[in-house]
PDB file of C-alpha atoms in Angstrom:
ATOM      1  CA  UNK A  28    -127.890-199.823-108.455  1.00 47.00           C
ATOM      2  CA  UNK A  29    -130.959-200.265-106.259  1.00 53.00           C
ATOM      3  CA  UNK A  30    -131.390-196.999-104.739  1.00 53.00           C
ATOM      4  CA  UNK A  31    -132.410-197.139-100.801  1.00 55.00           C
ATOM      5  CA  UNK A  32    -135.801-196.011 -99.409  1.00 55.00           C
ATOM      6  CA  UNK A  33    -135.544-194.163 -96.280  1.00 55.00           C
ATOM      7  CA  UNK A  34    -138.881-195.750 -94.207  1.00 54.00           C
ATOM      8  CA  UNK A  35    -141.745-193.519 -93.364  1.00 55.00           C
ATOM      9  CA  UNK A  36    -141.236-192.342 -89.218  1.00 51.00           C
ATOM     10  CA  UNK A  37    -143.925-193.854 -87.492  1.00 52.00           C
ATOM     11  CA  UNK A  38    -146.797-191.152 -86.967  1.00 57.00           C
ATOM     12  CA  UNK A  39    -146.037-190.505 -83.899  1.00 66.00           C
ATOM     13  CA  UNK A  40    -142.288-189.933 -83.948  1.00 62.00           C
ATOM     14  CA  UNK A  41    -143.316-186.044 -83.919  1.00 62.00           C
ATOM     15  CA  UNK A  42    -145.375-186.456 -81.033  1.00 67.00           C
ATOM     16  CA  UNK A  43    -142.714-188.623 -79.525  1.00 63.00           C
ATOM     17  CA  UNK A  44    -140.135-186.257 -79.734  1.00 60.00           C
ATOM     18  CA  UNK A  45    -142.271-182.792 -78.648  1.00 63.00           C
ATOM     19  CA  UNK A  46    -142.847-184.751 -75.783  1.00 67.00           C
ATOM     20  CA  UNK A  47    -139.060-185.354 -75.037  1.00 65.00           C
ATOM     21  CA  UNK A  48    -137.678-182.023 -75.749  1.00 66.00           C
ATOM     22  CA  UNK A  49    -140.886-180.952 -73.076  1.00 70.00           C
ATOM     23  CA  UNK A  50    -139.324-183.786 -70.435  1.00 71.00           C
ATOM     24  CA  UNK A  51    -135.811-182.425 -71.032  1.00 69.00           C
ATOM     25  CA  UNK A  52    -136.745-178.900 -70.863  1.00 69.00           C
ATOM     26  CA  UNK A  53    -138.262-179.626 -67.348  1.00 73.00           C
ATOM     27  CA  UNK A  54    -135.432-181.212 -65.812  1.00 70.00           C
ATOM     28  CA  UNK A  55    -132.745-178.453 -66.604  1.00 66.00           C
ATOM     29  CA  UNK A  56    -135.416-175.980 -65.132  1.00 66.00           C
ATOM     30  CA  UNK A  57    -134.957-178.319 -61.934  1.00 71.00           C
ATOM     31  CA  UNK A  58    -131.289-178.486 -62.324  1.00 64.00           C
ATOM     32  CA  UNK A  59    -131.254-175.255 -62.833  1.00 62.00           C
ATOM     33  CA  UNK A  60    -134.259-174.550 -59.589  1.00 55.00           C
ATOM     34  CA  UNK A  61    -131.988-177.049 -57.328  1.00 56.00           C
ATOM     35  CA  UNK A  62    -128.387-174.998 -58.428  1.00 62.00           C
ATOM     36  CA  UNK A  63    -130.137-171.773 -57.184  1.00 54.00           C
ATOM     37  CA  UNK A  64    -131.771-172.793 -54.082  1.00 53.00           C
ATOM     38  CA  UNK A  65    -128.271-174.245 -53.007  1.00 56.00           C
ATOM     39  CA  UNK A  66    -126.124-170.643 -53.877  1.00 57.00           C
ATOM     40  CA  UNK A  67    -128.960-169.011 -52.159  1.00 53.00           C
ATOM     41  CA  UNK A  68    -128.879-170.996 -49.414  1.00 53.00           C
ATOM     42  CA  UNK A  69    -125.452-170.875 -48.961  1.00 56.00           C
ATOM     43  CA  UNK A  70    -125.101-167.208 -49.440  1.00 56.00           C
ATOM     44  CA  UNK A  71    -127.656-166.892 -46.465  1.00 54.00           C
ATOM     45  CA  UNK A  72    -125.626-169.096 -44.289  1.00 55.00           C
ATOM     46  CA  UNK A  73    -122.337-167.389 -44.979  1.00 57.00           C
ATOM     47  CA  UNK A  74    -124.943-163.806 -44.163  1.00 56.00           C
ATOM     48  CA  UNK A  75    -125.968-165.591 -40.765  1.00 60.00           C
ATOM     49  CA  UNK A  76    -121.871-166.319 -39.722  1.00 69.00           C
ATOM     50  CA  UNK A  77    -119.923-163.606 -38.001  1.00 76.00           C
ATOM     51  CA  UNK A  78    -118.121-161.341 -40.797  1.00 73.00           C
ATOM     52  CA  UNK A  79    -114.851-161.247 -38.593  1.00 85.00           C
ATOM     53  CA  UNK A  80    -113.458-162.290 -35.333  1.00 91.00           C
ATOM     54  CA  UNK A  81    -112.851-159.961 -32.123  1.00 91.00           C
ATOM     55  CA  UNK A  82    -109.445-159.050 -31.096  1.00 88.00           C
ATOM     56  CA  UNK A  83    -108.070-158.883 -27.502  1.00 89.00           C
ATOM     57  CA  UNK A  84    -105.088-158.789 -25.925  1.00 90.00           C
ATOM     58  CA  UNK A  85    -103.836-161.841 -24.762  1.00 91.00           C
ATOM     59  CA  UNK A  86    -106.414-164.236 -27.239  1.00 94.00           C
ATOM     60  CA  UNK A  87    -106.136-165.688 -30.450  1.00 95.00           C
ATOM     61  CA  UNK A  88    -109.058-166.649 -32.191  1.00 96.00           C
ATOM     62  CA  UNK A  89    -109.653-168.627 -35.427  1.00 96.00           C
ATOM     63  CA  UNK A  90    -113.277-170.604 -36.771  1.00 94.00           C
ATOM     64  CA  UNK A  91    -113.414-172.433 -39.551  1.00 92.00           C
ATOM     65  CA  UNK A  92    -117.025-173.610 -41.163  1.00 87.00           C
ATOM     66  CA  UNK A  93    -117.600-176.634 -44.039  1.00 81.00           C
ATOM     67  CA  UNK A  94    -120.563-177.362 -45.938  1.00 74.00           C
ATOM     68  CA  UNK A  95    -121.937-181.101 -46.543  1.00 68.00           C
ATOM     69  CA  UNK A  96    -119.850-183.530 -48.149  1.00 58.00           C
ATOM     70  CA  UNK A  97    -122.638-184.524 -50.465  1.00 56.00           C
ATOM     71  CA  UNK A  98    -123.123-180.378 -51.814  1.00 49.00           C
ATOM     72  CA  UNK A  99    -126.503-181.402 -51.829  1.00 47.00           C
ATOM     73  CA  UNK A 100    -127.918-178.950 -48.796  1.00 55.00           C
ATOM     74  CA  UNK A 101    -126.409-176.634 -46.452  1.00 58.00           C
ATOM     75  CA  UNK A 102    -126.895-177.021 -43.038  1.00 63.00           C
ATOM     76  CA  UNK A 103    -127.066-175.074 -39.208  1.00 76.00           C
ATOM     77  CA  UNK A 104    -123.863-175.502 -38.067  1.00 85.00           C
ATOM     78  CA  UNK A 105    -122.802-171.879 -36.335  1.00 88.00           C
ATOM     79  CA  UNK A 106    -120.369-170.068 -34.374  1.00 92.00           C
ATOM     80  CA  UNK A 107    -120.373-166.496 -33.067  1.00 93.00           C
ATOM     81  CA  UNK A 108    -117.580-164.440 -30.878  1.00 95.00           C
ATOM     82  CA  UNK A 109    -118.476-160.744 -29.931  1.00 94.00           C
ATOM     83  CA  UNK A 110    -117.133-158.400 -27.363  1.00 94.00           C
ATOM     84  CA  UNK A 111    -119.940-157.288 -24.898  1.00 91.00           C
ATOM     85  CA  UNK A 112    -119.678-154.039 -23.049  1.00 87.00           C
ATOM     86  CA  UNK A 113    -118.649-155.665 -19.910  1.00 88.00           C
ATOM     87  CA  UNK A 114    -115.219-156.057 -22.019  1.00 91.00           C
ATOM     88  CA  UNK A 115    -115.800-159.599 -21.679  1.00 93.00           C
ATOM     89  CA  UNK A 116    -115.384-162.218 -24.437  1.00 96.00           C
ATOM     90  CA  UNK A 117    -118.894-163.964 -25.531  1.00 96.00           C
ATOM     91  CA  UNK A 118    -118.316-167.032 -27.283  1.00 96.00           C
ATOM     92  CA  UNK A 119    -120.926-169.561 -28.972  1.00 95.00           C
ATOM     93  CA  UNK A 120    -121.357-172.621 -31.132  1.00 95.00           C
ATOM     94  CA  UNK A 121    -124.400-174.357 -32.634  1.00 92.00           C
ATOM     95  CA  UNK A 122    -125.970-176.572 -34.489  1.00 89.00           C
ATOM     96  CA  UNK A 123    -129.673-176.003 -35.868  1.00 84.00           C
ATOM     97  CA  UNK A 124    -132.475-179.662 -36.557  1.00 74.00           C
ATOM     98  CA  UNK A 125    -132.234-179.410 -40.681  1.00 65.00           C
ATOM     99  CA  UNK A 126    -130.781-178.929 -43.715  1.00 59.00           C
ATOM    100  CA  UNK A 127    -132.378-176.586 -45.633  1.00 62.00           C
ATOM    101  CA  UNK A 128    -133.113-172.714 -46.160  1.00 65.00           C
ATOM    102  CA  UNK A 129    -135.713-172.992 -42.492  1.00 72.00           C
ATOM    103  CA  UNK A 130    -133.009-174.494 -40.385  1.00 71.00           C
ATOM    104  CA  UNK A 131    -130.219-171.454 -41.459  1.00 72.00           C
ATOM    105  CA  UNK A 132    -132.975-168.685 -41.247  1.00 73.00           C
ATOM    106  CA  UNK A 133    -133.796-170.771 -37.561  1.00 75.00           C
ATOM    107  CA  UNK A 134    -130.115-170.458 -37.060  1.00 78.00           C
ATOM    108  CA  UNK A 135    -129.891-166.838 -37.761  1.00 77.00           C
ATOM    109  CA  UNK A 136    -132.434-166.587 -35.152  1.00 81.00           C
ATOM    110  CA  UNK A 137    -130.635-168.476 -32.696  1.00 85.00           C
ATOM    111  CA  UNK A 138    -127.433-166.665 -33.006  1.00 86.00           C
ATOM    112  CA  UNK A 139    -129.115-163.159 -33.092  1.00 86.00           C
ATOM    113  CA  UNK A 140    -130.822-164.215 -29.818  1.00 88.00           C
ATOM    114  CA  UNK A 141    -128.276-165.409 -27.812  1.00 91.00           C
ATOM    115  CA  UNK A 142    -125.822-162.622 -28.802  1.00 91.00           C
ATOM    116  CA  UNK A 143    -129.053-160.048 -27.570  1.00 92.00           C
ATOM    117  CA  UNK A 144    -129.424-162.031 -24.699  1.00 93.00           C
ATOM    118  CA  UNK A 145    -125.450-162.008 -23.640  1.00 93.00           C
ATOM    119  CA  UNK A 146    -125.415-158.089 -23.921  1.00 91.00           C
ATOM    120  CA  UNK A 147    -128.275-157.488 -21.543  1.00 91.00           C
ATOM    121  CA  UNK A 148    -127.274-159.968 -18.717  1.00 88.00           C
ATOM    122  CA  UNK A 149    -123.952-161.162 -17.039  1.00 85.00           C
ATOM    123  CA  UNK A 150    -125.316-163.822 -15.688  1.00 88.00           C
ATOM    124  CA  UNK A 151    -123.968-166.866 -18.211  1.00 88.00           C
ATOM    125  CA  UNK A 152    -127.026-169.054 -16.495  1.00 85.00           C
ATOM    126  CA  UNK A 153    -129.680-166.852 -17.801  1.00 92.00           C
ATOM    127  CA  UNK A 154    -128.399-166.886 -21.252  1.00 94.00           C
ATOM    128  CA  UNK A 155    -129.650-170.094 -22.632  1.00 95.00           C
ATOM    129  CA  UNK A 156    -132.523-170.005 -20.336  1.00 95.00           C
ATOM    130  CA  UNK A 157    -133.748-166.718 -22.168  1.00 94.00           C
ATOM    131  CA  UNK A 158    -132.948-167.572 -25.870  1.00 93.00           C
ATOM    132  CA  UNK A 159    -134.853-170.991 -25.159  1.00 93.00           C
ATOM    133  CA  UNK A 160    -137.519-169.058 -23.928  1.00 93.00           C
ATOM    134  CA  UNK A 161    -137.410-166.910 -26.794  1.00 89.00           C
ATOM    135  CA  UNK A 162    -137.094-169.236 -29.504  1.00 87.00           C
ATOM    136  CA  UNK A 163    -140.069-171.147 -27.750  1.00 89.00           C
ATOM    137  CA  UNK A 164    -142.314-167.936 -28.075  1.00 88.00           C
ATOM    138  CA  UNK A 165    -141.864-167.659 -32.110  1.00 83.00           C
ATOM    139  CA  UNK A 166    -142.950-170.782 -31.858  1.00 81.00           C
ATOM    140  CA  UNK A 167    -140.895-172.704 -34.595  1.00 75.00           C
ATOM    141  CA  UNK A 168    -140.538-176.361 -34.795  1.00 79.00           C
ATOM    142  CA  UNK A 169    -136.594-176.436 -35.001  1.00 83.00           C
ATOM    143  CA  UNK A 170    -134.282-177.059 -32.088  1.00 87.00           C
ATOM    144  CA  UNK A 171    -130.999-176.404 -31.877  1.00 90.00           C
ATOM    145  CA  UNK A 172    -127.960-177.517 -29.392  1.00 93.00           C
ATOM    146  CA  UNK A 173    -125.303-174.336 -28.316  1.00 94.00           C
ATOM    147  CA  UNK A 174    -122.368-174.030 -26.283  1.00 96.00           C
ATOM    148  CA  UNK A 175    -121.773-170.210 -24.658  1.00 96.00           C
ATOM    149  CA  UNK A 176    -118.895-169.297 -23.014  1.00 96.00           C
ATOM    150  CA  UNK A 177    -118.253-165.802 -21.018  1.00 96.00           C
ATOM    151  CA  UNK A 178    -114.333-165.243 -20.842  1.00 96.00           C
ATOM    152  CA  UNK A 179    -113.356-161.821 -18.613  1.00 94.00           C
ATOM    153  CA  UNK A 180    -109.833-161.258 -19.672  1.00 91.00           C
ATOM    154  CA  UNK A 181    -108.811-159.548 -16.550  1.00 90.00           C
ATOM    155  CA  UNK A 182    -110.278-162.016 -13.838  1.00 92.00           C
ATOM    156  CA  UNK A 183    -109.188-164.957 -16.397  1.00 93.00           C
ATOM    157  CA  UNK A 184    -112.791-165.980 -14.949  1.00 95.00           C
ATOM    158  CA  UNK A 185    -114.658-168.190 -17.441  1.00 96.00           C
ATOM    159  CA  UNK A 186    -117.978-169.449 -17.423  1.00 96.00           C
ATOM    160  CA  UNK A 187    -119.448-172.490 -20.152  1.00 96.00           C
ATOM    161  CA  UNK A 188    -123.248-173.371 -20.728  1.00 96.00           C
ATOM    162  CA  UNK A 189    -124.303-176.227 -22.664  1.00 96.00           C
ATOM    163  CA  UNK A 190    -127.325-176.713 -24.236  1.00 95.00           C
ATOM    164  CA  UNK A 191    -127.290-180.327 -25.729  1.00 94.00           C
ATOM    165  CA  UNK A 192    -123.983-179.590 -27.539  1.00 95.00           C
ATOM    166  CA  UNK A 193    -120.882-181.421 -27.807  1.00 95.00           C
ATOM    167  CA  UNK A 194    -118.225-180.769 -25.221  1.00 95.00           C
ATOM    168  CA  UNK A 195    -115.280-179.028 -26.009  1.00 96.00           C
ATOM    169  CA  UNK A 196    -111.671-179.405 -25.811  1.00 97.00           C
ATOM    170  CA  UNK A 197    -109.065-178.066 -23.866  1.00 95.00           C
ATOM    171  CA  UNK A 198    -105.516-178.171 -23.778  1.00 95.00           C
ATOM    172  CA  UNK A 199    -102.929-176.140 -21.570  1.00 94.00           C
ATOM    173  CA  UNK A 200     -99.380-174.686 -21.330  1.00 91.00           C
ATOM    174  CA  UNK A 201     -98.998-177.081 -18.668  1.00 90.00           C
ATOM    175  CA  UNK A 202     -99.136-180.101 -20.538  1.00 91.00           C
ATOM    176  CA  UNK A 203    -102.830-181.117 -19.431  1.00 93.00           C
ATOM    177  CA  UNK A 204    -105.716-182.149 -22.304  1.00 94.00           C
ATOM    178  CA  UNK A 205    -108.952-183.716 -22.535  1.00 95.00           C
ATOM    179  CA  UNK A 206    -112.305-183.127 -23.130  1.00 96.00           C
ATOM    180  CA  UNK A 207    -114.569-180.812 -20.998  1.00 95.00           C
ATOM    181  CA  UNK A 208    -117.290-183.249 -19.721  1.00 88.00           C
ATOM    182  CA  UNK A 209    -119.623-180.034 -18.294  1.00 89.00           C
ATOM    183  CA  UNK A 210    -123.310-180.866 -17.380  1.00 88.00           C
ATOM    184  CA  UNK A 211    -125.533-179.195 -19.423  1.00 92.00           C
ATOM    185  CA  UNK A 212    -129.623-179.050 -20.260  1.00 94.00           C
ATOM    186  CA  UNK A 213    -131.512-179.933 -23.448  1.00 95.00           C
ATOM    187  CA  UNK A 214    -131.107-178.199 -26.764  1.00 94.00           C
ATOM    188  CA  UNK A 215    -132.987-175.071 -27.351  1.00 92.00           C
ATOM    189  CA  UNK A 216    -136.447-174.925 -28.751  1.00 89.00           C
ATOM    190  CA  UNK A 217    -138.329-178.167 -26.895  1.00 91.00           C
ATOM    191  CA  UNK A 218    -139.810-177.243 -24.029  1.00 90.00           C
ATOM    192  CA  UNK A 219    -140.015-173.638 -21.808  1.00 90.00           C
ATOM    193  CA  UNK A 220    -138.633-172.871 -18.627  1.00 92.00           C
ATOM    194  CA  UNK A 221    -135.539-175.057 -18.834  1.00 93.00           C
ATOM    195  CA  UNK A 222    -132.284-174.052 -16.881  1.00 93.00           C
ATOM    196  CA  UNK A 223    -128.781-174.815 -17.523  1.00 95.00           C
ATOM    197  CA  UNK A 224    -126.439-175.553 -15.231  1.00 94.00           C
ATOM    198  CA  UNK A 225    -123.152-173.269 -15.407  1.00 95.00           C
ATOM    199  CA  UNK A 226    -119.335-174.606 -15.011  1.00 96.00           C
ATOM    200  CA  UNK A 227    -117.121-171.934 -13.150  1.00 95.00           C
ATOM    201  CA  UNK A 228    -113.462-172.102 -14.475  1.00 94.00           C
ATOM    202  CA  UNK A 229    -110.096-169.607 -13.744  1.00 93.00           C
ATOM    203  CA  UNK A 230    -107.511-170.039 -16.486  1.00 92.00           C
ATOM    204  CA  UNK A 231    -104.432-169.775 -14.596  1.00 90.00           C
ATOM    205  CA  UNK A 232    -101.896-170.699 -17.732  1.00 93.00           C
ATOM    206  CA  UNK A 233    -102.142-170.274 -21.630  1.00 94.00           C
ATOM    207  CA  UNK A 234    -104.626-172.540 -22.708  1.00 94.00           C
ATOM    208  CA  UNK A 235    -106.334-173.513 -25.889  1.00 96.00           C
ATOM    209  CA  UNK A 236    -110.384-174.413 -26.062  1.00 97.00           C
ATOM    210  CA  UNK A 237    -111.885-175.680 -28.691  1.00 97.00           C
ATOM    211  CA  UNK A 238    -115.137-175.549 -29.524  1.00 97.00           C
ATOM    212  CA  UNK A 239    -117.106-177.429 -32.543  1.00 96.00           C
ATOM    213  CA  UNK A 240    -119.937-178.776 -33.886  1.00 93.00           C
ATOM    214  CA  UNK A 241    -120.781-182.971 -33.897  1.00 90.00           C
ATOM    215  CA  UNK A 242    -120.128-182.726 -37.211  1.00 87.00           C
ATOM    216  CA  UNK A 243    -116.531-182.890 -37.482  1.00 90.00           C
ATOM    217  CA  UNK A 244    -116.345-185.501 -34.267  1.00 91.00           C
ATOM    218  CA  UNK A 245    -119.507-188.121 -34.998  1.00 87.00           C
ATOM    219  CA  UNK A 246    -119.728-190.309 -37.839  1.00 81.00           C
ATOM    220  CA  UNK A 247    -121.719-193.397 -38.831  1.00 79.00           C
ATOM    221  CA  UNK A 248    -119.447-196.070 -37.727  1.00 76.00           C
ATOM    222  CA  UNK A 249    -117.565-193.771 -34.973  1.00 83.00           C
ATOM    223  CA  UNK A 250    -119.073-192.629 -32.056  1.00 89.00           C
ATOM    224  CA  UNK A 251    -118.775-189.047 -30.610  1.00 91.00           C
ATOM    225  CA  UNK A 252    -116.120-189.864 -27.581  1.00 92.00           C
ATOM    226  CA  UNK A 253    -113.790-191.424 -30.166  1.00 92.00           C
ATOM    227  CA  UNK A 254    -113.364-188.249 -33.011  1.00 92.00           C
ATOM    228  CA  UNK A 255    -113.545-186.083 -29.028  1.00 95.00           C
ATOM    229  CA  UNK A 256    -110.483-188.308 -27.930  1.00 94.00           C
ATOM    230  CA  UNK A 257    -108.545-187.814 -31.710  1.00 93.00           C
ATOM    231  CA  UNK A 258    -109.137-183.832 -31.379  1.00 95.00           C
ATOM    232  CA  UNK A 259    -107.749-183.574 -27.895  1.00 95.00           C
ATOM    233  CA  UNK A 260    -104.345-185.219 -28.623  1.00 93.00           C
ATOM    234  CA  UNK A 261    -104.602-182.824 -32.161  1.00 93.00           C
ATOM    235  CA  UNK A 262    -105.253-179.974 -29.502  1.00 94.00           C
ATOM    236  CA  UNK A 263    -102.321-180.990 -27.528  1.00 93.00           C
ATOM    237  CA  UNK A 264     -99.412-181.846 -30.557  1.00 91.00           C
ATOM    238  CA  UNK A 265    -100.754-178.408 -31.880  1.00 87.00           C
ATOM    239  CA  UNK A 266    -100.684-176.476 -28.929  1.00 87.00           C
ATOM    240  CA  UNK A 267     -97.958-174.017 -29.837  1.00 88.00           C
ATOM    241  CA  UNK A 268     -99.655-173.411 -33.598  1.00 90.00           C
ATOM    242  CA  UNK A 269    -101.412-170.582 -35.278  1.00 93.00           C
ATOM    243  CA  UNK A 270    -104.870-170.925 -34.126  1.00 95.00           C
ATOM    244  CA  UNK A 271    -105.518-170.782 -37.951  1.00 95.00           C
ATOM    245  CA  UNK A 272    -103.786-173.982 -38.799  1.00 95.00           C
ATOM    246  CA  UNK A 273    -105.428-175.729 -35.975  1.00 95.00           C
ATOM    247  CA  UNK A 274    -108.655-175.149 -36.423  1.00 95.00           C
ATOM    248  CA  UNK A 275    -108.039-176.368 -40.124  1.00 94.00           C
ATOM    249  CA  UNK A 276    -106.604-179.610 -38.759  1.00 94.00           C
ATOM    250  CA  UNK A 277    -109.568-180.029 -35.985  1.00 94.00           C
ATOM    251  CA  UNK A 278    -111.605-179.432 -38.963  1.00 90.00           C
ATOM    252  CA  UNK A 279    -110.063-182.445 -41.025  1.00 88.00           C
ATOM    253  CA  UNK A 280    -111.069-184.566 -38.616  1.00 89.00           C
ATOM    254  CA  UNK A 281    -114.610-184.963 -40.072  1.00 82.00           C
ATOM    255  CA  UNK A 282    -112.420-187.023 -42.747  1.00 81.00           C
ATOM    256  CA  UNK A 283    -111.322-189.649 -40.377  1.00 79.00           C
ATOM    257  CA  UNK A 284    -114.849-189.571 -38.890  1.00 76.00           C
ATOM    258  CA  UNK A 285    -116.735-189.689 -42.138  1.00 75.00           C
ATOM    259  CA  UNK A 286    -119.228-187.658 -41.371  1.00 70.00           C
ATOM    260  CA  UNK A 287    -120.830-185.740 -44.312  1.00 67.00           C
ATOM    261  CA  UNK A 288    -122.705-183.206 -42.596  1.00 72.00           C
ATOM    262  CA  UNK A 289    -121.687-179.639 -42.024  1.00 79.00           C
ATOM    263  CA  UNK A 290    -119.131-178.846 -39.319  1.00 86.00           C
ATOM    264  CA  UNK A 291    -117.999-176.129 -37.764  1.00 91.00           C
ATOM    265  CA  UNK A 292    -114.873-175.021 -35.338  1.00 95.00           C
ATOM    266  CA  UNK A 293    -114.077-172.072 -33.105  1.00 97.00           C
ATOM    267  CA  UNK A 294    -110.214-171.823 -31.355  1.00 97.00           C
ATOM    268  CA  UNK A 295    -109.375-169.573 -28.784  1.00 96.00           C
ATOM    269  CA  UNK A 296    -105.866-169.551 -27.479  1.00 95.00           C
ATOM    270  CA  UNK A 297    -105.058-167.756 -24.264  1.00 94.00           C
ATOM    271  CA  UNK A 298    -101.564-166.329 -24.170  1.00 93.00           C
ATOM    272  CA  UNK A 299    -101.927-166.517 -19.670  1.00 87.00           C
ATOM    273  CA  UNK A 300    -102.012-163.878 -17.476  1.00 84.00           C
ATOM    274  CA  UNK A 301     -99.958-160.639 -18.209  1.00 72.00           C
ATOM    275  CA  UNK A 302     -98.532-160.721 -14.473  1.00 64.00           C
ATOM    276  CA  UNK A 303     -97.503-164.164 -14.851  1.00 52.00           C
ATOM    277  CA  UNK A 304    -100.278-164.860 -11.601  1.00 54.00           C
TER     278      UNK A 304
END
């Protein structure tokens, strides 16, 4: 029997193959670079968000925060709800230009500002006119669009500021819905000086607002009024739910939208005044 001859590797298979192992070895080491820029830039952004939500008499509130669809990079979406030591109820909403590690560390910025900002003044008009200010002086090239809100639980007065952000929603006791169509001013961050005009409310009934990022109402076929218009009558059929479970269904909205960027959602529900005025 003829016996087989194994041929001679060509004299460069060695070469061939050092070089391989060297081009696989370099692209685990940027799997491996890319897996730990994304857990450290998410374990910033969770840092940035509140740790917990205030508690009042009288409100209910519940956020809820997603990540992009694709898991590629995280992204600026924020909220923020504090007690100031007027005893009123500061509440905020944002979304920071970017997705990467200089738009959350802009957003931490943002949120650290305007929280600042809210304690030293009462004056909801001055709020966003300051943090812009502010953010224009550390001169970074982000901008970022925020709704603030200043709720005093015993005038039921409430206050809303927009700064290029998407309207919220609204839904009452009463049976009434819709979408909050406040005038507002440009996002923070593009030019100084800028003033926002303030909306002067008195909530008179329970209520529910709803505040939340474009993320969960824009997509790329569906415009912004349309996923506003699906969240209102979501506001409405869940008016008498846990303020958890609805702003997990506002949330799922980004679904129908199919938006893949980051989205974020802050519910307050008002119980109405304790006199029944």
């Amino acid at each position: 029997m003829r016996g087989h001859h194994r041929p001679e590797p060509p004299e460069n298979a060695q070469e061939l193959l050092v070089a391989l192992g060297q081009l696989v070895d370099q692209a685990l080491d940027r799997i491996k670079y890319q897996r730990a820029r994304v857990e450290l830039a998410m374990a910033l952004q969770r840092h940035m968000l509140p740790p917990g939500l205030p508690r009042l008499p009288g409100l209910h509130l519940a956020a809820r925060y997603t990540p992009s669809k694709d898991g590629l990079d995280v992204g600026g979406d924020w909220y923020d709800a504090f007690v100031m030591s007027d005893g009123s109820l500061g509440l905020a909403i944002g979304d920071v230009q970017g997705h990467d590690v200089e738009a959350i560390a802009f957003m931490g910025q943002v949120r650290t500002s305007l929280r600042a900002i809210a304690q030293a003044t009462s004056d909801t008009r001055e709020v966003l006119s300051r943090a812009n200010d502010l953010l224009i002086a550390m001169g970074c090239d982000l901008f970022a669009t925020c709704c603030f809100l200043r709720f005093d639980p015993v005038t039921r007065d409430l206050t809303v500021s927009r700064a290029g952000h998407v309207p919220m929603v609204w839904a009452t006791a009463g049976g009434g819905y819709g979408v909050a169509l406040d005038s507002g001013g440009p996002p923070l961050g593009i030019a100084s000086g800028e003033t926002y005009p303030v909306t002067h409310r008195r909530l008179n009934e329970a209520g529910v607002l709803v505040l939340l990022t474009d993320g969960v109402v824009e997509g790329p076929q569906y415009p912004m009024e349309a996923g506003l218009a699906e969240v209102a009558k979501l506001v409405r059929r869940g008016f008498d739910a846990d303020p958890d479970v609805l702003a997990s269904a506002v949330v799922k909205v980004a679904d129908l939208t199919g938006h893949r960027d980051d989205a974020a959602v802050l519910v307050v529900r008002y119980d109405g005044p304790a006199d029944g005025g």
